[in-house]
Coordinates of C-alpha atoms in Angstrom, one line a residue:
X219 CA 11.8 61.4 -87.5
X220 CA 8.9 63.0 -88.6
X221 CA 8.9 61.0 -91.8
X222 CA 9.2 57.4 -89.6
X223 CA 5.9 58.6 -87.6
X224 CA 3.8 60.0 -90.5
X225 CA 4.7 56.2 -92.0
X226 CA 3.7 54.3 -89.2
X227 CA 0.2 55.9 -88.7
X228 CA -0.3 55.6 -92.7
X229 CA 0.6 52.0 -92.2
X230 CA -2.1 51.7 -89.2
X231 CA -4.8 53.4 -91.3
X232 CA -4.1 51.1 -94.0
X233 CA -4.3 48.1 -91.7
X234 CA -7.8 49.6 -90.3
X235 CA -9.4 50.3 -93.8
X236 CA -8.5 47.0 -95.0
X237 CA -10.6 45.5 -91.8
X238 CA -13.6 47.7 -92.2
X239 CA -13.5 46.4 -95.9
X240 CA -13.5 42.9 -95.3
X241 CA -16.0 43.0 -92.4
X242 CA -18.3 45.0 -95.2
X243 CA -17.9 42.6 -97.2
X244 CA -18.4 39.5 -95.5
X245 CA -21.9 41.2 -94.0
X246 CA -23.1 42.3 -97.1
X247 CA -22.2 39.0 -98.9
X248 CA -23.6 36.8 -96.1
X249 CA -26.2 38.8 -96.0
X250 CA -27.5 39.2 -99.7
X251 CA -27.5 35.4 -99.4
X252 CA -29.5 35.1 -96.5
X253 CA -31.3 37.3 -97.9
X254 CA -32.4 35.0 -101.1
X255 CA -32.6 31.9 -99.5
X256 CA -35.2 33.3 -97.1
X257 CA -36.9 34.5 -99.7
X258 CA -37.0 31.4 -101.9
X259 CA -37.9 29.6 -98.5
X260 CA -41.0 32.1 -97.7
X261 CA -42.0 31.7 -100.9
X262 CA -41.8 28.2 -101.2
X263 CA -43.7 27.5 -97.9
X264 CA -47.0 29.7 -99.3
X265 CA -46.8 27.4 -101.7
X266 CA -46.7 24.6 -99.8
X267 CA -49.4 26.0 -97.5
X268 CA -52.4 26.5 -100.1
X269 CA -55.6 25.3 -99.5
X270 CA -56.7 23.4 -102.5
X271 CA -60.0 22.1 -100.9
X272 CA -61.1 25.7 -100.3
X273 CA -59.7 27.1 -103.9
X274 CA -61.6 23.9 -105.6
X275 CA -64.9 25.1 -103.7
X276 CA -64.9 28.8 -103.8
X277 CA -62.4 29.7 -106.5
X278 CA -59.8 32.0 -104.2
X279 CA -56.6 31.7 -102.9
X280 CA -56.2 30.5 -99.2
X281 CA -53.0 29.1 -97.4
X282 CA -52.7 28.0 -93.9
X283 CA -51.1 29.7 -90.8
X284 CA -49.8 26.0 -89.4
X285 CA -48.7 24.4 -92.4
X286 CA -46.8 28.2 -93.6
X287 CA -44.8 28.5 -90.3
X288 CA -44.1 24.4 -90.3
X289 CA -43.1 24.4 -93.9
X290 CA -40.5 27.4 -93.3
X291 CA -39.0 26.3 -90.5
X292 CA -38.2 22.9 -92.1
X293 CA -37.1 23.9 -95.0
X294 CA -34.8 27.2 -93.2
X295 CA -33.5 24.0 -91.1
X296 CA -32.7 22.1 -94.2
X297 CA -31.2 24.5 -96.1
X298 CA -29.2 26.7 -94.2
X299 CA -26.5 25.8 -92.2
X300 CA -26.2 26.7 -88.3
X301 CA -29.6 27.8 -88.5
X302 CA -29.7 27.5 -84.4
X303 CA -27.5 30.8 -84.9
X304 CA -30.3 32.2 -86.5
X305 CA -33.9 34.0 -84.9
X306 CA -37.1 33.7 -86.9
X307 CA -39.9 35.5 -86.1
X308 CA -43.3 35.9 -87.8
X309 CA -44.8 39.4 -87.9
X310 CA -47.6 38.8 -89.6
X311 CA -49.2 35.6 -90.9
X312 CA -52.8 36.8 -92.9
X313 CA -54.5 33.4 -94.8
X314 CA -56.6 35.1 -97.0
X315 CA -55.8 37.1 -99.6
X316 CA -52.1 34.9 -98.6
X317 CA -49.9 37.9 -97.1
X318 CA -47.1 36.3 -94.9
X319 CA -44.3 38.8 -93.5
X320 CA -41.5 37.1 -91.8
X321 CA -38.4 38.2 -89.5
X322 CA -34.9 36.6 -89.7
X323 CA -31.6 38.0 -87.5
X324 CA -28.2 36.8 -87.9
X325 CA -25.1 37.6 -86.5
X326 CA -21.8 38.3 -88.5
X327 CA -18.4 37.2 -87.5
X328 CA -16.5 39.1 -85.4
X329 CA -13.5 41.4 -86.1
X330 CA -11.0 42.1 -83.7
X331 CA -9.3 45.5 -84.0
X332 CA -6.8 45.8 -81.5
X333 CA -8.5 45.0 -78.2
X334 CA -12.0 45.9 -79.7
X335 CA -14.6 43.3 -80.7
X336 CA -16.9 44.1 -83.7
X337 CA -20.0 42.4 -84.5
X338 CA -23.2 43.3 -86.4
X339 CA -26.7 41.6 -86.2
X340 CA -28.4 41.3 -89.4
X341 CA -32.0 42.1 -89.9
X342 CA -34.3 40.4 -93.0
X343 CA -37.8 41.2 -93.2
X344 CA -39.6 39.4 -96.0
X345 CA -43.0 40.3 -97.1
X346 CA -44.3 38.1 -99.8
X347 CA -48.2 38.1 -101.2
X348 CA -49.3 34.9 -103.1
X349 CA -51.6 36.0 -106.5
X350 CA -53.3 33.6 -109.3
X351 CA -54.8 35.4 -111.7
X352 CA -53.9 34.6 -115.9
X353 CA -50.5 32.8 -114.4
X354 CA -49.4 36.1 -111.9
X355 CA -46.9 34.6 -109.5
X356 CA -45.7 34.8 -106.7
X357 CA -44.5 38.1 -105.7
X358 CA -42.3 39.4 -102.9
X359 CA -40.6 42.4 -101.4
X360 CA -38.7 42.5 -98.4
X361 CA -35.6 44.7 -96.7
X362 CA -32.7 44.1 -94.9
X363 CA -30.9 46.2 -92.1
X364 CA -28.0 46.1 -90.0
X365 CA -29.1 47.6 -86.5
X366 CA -32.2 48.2 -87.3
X367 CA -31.2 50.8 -89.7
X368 CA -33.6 50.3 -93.3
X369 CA -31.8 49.7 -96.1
X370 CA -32.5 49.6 -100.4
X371 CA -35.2 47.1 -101.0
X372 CA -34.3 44.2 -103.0
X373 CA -36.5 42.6 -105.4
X374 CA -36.3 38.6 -106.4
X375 CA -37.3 36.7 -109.6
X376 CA -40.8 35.3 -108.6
X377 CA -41.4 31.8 -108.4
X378 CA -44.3 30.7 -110.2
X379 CA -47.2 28.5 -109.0
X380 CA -47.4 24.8 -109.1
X381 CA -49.0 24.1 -112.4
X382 CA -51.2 21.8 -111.1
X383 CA -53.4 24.6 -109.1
X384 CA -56.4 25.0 -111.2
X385 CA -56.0 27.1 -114.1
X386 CA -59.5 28.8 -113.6
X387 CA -58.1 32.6 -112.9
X388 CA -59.1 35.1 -110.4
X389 CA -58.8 38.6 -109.7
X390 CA -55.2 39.6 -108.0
X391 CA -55.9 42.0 -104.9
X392 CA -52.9 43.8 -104.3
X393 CA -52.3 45.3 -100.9
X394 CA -53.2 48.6 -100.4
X395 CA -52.7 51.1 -97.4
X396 CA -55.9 50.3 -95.1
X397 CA -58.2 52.4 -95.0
X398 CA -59.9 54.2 -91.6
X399 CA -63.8 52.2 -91.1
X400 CA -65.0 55.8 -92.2
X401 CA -63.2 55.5 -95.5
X402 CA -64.8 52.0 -96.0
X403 CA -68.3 52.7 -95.5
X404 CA -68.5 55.4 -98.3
X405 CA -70.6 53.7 -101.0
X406 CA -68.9 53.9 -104.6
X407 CA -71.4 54.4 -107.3
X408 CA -70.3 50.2 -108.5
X409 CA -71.7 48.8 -105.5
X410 CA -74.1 50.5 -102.9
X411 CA -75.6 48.5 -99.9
X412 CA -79.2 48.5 -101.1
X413 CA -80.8 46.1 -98.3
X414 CA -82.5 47.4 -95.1
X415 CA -81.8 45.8 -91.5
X416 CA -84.5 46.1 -89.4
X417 CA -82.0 47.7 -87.0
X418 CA -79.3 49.8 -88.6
X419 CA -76.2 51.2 -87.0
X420 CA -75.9 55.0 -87.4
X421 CA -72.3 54.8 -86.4
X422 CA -69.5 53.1 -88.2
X423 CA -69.5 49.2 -86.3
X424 CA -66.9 47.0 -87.1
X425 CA -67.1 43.0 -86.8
X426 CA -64.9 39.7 -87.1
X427 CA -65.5 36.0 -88.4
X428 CA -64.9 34.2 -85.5
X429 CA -65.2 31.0 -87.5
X430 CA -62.7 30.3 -90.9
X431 CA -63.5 29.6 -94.2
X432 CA -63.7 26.2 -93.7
X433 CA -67.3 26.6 -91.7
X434 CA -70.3 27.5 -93.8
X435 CA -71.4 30.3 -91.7
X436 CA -68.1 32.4 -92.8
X437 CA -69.9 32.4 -96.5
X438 CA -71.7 36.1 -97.3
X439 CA -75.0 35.8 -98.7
X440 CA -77.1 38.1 -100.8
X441 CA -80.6 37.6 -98.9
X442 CA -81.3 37.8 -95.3
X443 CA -82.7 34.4 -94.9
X444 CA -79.1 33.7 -96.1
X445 CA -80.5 30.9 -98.3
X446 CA -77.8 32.6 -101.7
X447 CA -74.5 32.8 -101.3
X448 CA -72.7 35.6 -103.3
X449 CA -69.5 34.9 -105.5
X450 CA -68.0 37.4 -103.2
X451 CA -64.4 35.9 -101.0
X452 CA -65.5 34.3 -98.1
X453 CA -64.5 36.6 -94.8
X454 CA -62.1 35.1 -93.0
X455 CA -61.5 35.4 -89.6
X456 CA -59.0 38.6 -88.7
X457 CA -60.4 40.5 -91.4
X458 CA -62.4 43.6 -90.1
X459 CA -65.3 44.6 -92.1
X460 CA -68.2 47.2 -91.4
X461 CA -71.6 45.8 -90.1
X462 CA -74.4 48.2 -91.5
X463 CA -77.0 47.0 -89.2
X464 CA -79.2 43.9 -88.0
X465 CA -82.4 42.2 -88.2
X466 CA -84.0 41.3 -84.8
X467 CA -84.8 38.0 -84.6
X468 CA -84.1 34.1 -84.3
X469 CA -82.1 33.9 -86.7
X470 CA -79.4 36.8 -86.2
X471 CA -78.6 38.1 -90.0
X472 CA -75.9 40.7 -90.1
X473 CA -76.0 43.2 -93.0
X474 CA -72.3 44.0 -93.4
X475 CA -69.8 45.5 -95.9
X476 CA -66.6 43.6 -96.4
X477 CA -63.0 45.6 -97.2
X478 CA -63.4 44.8 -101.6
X479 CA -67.0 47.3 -101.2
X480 CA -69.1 44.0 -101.1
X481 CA -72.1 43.9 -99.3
X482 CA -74.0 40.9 -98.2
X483 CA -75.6 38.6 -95.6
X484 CA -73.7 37.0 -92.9
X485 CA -74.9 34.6 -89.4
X486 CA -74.2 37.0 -86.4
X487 CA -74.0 34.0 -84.2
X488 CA -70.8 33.1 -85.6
X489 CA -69.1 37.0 -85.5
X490 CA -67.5 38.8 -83.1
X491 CA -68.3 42.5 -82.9
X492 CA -65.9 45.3 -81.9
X493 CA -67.3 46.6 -78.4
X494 CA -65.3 49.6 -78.5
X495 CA -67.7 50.7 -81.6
X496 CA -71.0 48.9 -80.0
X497 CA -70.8 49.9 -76.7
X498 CA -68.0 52.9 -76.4
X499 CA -66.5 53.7 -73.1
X500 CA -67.0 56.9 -71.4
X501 CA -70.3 57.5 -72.2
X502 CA -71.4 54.5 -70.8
X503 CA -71.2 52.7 -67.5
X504 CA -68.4 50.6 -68.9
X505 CA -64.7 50.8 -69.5
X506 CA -62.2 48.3 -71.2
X507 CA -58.9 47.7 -69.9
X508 CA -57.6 44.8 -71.1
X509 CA -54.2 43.3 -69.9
X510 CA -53.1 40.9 -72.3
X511 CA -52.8 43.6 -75.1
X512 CA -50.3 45.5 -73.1
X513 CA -48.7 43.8 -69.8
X514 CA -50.6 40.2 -68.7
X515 CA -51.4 40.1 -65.0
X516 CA -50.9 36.2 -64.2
X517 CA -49.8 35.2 -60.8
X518 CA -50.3 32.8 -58.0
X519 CA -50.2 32.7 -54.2
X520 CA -51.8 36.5 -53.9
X521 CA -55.2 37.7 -52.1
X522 CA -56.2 41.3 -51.1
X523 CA -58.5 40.3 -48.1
X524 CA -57.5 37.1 -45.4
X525 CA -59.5 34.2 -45.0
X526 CA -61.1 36.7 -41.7
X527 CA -62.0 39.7 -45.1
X528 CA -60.0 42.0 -43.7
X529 CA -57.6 44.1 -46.4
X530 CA -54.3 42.2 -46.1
X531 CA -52.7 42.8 -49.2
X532 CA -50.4 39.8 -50.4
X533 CA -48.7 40.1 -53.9
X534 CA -48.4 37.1 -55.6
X535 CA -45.9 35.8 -57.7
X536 CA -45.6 36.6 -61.4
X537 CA -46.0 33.2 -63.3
X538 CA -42.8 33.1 -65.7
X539 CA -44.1 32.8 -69.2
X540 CA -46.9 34.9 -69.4
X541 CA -47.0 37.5 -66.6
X542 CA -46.0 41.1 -67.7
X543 CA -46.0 40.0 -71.2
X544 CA -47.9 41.1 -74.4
X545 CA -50.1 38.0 -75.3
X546 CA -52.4 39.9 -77.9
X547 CA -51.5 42.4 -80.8
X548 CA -51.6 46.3 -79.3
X549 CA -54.7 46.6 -81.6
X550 CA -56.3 44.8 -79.8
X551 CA -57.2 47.4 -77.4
X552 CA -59.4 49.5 -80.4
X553 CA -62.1 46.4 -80.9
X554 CA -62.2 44.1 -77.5
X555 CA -63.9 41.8 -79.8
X556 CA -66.8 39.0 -78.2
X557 CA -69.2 37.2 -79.9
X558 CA -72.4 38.8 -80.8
X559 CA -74.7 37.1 -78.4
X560 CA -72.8 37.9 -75.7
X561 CA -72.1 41.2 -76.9
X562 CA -75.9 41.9 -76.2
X563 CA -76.0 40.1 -72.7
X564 CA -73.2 43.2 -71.8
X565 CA -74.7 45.3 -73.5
X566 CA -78.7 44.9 -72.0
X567 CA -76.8 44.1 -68.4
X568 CA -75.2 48.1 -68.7
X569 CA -78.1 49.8 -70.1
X570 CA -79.6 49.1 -66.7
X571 CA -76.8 49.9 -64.4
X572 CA -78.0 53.2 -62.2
X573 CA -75.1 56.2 -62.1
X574 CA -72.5 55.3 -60.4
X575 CA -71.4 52.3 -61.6
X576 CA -69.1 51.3 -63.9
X577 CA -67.8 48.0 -65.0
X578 CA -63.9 47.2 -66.1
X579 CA -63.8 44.8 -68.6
X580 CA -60.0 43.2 -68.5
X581 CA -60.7 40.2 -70.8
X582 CA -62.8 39.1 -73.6
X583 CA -62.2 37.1 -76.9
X584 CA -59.1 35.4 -76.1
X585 CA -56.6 33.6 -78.9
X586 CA -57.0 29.6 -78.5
X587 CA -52.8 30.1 -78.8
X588 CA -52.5 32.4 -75.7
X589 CA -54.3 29.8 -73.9
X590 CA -52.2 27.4 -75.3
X591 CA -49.2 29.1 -73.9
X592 CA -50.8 29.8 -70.5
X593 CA -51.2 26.2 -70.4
X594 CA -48.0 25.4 -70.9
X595 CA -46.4 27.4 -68.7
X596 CA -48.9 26.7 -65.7
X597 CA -48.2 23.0 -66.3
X598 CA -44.4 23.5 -66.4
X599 CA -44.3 25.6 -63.3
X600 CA -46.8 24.5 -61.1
X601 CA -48.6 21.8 -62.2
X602 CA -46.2 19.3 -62.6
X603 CA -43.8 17.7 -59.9
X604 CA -40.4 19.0 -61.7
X605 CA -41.8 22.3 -61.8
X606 CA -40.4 25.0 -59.4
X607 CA -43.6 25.9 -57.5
X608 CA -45.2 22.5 -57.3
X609 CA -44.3 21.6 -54.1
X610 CA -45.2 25.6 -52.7
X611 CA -48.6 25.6 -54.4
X612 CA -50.0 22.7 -56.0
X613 CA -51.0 20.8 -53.1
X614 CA -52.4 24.2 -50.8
X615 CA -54.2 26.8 -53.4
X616 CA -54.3 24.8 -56.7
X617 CA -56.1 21.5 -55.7
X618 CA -56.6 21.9 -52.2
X619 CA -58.0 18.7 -50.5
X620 CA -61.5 18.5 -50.1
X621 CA -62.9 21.2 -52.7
X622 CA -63.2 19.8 -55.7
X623 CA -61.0 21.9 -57.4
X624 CA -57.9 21.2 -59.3
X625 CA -55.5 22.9 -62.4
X626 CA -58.5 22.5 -64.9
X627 CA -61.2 24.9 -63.2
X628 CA -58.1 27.8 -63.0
X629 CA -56.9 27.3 -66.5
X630 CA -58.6 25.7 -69.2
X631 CA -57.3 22.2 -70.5
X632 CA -59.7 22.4 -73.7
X633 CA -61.2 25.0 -75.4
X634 CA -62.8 27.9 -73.1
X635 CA -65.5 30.1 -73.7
X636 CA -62.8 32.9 -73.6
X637 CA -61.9 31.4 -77.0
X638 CA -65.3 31.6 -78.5
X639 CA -65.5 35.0 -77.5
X640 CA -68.5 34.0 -75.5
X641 CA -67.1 35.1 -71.8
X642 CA -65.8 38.5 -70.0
X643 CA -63.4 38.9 -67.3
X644 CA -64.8 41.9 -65.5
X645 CA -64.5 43.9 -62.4
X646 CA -66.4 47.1 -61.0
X647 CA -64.0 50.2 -61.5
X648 CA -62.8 51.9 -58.0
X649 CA -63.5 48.5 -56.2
X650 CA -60.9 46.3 -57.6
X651 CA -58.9 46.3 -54.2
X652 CA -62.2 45.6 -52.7
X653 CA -62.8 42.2 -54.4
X654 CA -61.1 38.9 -52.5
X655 CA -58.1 38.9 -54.9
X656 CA -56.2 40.6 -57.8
X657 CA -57.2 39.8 -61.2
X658 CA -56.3 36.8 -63.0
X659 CA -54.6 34.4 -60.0
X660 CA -54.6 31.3 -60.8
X661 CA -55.5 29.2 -57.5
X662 CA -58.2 28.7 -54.9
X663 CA -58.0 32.5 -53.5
X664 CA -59.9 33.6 -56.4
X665 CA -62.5 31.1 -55.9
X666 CA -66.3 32.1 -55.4
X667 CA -67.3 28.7 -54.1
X668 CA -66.0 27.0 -51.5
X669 CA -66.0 23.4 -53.2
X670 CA -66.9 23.4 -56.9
X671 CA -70.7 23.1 -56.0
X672 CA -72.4 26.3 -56.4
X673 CA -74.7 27.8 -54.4
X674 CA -75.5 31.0 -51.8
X675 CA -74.9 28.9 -49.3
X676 CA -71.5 28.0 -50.1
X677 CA -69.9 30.8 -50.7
X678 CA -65.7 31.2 -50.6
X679 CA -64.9 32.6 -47.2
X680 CA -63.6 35.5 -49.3
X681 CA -66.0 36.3 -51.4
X682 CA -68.4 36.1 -48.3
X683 CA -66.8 39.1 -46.8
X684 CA -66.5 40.8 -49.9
X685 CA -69.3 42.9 -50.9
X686 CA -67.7 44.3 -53.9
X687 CA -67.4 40.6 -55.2
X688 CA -71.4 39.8 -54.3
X689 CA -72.6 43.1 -55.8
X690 CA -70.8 42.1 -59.3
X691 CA -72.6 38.7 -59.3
X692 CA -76.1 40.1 -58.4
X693 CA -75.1 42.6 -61.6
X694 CA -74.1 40.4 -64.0
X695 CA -76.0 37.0 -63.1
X696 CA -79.4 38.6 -62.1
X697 CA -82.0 37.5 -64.7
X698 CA -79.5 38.0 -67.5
X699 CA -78.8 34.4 -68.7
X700 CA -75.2 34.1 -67.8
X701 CA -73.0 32.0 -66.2
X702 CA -70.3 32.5 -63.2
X703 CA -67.3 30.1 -62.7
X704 CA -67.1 28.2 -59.3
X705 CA -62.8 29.2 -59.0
X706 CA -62.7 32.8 -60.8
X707 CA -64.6 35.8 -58.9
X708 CA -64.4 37.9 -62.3
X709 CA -65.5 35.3 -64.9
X710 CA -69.2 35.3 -66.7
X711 CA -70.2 33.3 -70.0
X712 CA -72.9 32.7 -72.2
X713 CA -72.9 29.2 -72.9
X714 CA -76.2 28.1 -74.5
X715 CA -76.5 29.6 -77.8
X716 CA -73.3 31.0 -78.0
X717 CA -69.9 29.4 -76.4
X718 CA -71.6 26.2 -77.2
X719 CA -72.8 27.0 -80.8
X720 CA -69.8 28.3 -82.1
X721 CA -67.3 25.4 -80.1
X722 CA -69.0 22.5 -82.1
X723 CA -67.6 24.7 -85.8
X724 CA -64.3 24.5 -84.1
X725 CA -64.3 20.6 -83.2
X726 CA -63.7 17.6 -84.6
X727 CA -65.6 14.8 -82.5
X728 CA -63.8 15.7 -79.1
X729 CA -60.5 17.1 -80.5
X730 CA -60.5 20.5 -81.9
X731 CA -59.3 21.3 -84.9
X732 CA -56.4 23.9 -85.2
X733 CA -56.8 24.9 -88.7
X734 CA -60.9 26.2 -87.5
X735 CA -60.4 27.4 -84.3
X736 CA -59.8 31.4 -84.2
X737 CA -56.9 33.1 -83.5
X738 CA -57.7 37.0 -83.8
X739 CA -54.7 39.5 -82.4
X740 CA -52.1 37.2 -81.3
X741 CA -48.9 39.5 -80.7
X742 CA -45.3 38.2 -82.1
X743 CA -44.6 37.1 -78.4
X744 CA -47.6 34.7 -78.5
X745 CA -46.9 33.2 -82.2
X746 CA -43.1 32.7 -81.2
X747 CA -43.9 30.8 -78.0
X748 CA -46.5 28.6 -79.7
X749 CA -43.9 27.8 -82.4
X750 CA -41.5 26.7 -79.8
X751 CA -43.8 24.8 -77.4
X752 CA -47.6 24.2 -78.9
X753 CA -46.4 22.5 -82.4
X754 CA -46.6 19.6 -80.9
X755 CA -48.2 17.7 -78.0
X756 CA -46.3 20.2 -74.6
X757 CA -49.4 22.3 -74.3

């Protein structure tokens, strides 16, 4: 008897081995050939993306973001089969030197072992950097997991580069663990910043292209009247570098020092300056909180005072799409980038706040993709008749008769100053329940203006019983040069000489061009949504 049991359990064990083998296999075969073909695609698609225009000009390597994540996706649709059972997400996407890392999950079959279902998802990250230098190739690295769990790395025979790229070689930059802004503005004995801004930082300062490599203004230049360019790589935007200081004047130079050591020359105009380094919170009348790097705060339909400006808190509803979601990259929240000239408008407009007073700062440079998106999905939900709120809110709070005011003035149809990094959404800390409405809703409750015609006179019922709202516009539009917004409480710009300077290096006649305009810290959520909505003409 004992003999009949022991056999029957040895029997079951053999049965339960042989499953675990095959479902072993058929992941790690499946998956070892996922894993090439993504490779070969990713690598394949930075090849496709390269900029020869720009390689012919300047002699460096350059792909681009739209054509890399177009080219991959075609080609992963062509080639492998039931790709709708497959997730792609881009990580990281950098144009200049060409770094791309994407993120492709699977699932495998599933086993059955008695009553149990069994099924693993498949993780492949692919990292892949494009080099020319004496014929270097392509080369890549990636990793694949099962449940997030990190396994060997797996290296692939590089591809090599089409011959017809110019043979002319360059130097291949490898990668290298970044280095903290203290790190980088240590002088080597090679290369020492020489040159004397009239006004130099005594803290480390770090700044942004907000324009690509296609403009002229992203070039570096070895004098200040930025007459010589230098053979150095043109910055591109999304790469930090150190700004050693400033002359005063018409004409803005920056003296900065770029990642490689280089130091040069550069238009301020057209850069964007990390305000956590420029003007620090805490010892300053200013803070930064900014939503969209954590947890977005879009909604509709809410107001914190009635139409009589008495507190009557009513929440509104969270606008599917982009409310509680993370729109820019978490690291964000250590630069709050905006464009030099209006970095200065904040910064002169603190400097003379009495103690007391602080201002919150919730929004500043803002990706032309997360408008994209917030487009989108303000259209899709409230803007047009199919959509599930258009019949509760379009007519009442989002083009109310009579006003003036319709979807454009709450969202932006075209390119905003936010983009340019030539605006703030901003707040005075300890009064935000005080002001007429929450920030960021998207309707005629957040108006300042009655109709779309400014003036004292016509002030929002709200706003006119709202002194917290009236003592932020005397602060920020009080001989300083800015401009409000007739249907946003919170929103001040510099247009002339800034949103308007920079906006004509991103347009082409009256269309702008996606390949110029900037897209600093866009988080994964943001790129994936664009992918699937913004390719083409929904947003």
């Amino acid at each position: 008897m004992k003999e009949s049991f022991l056999g029957y359990w040895l029997v079951l064990f053999g049965v339960f081995v042989v499953v675990i083998m095959l479902l072993i296999r058929n992941v790690t075969s499946n998956n070892t050939e996922d894993y090439y073909t993504i490779k070969q695609i990713s690598d394949s698609a930075m090849i496709d993306a390269i900029d020869f225009g720009y390689y012919r000009e300047y002699g460096e390597l350059k792909i681009n973001k739209e054509k890399f994540m177009e080219s991959f996706l075609r080609r992963f649709a062509d080639t492998v089969s039931g790709a709708s059972g497959y997730k792609i997400l881009f990580t990281g996407i950098y144009e200049a030197p060409p770094k791309t890392s994407v993120e492709v999950t699977s699932k495998s079959e599933k086993f059955l072992i008695g009553s149990d279902s069994t099924e693993l998802d498949m993780v492949n990250r692919i990292n892949s950097i494009l080099e020319l230098g004496d014929g270097e190739p392509i080369k890549g690295n990636g990793h694949s997991s099962s449940s997030g769990e990190p396994q060997n790395d797996i290296s692939s025979p590089p591809a090599n580069i089409n011959p017809s790229i110019p043979t002319t070689p360059t130097t291949p930059t490898t990668p290298t663990t970044p280095t903290t802004p203290d790190e980088e503005d240590k002088p080597t004995e090679e290369n020492k910043c020489s040159d004397t801004p009239s006004v130099k930082f005594t803290k480390t300062v770090r700044g942004f292209s907000l324009v690509s490599g296609y403009s002229q203004y992203s070039k570096v230049y070895s004098d200040a009247a930025m007459k010589k360019a230098t053979n150095v790589t043109v910055i591109s935007d999304g790469e930090p570098f150190t700004i050693i200081g400033y002359n005063s004047g018409s004409n803005d130079a920056w003296y900065i020092k770029t990642k490689d050591g280089t130091c040069g020359w550069v238009n301020g105009t057209y850069m964007a300056i990390a305000m956590t380094d420029y003007l620090p919170s805490g010892s300053n009348n200013i803070r930064y909180n900014i939503f969209n790097a954590s947890s977005s705060h879009y909604q509709i339909g809410g107001y914190n005072l009635d139409e009589s400006g008495k507190a009557s808190v009513v929440n509104g509803e969270g606008i599917p799409g982009i409310n509680g979601k993370q729109l820019y990259s978490s690291d964000y929240n250590n630069y709050v980038p905006l464009a030099w000239p209006m970095a200065k408008k904040i910064k002169s407009i603190v400097d003379k706040l009495g103690s007391g007073t602080v201002l919150e700062i919730n929004d500043a440079y803002r990706p032309y993709k997360v408008s994209k998106i917030a487009s989108y999905y303000y259209n899709t939900n409230i803007v047009k008749s199919s959509g599930q709120w258009y019949s509760k809110y379009y007519n009442s709070i989002v083009k109310p008769k009579g006003t003036g005011f319709n979807d454009s003035f709450f969202l932006a149809k075209s390119l905003s100053a936010h983009n340019t990094g030539c605006a703030v959404d901003i707040t005075i800390a300890g009064k935000e329940s005080q002001m007429p409405t929450k920030m960021h809703e998207l309707s005629y409750y957040a108006a300042y203006y009655k109709t779309t015609s400014k003036g004292n006179n016509n002030l929002a019922t709200r706003v006119a019983n709202s002194t917290a709202a009236k003592e932020l516009h005397n602060i920020m539009m009080n001989g300083t040069g800015l401009t409000d917004l007739a249907s946003e409480w919170w929103h001040y710009q510099l247009s002339n000489g800034c949103h308007n300077t920079i906006k004509s290096e991103y347009m082409d006649g009256s269309s702008v061009n996606k390949n110029k305009v900037s897209n600093l810290f866009t988080s994964s959520y943001t790129e994936s949504e664009y992918n699937s909505h913004c390719l083409n003409s929904n947003c």
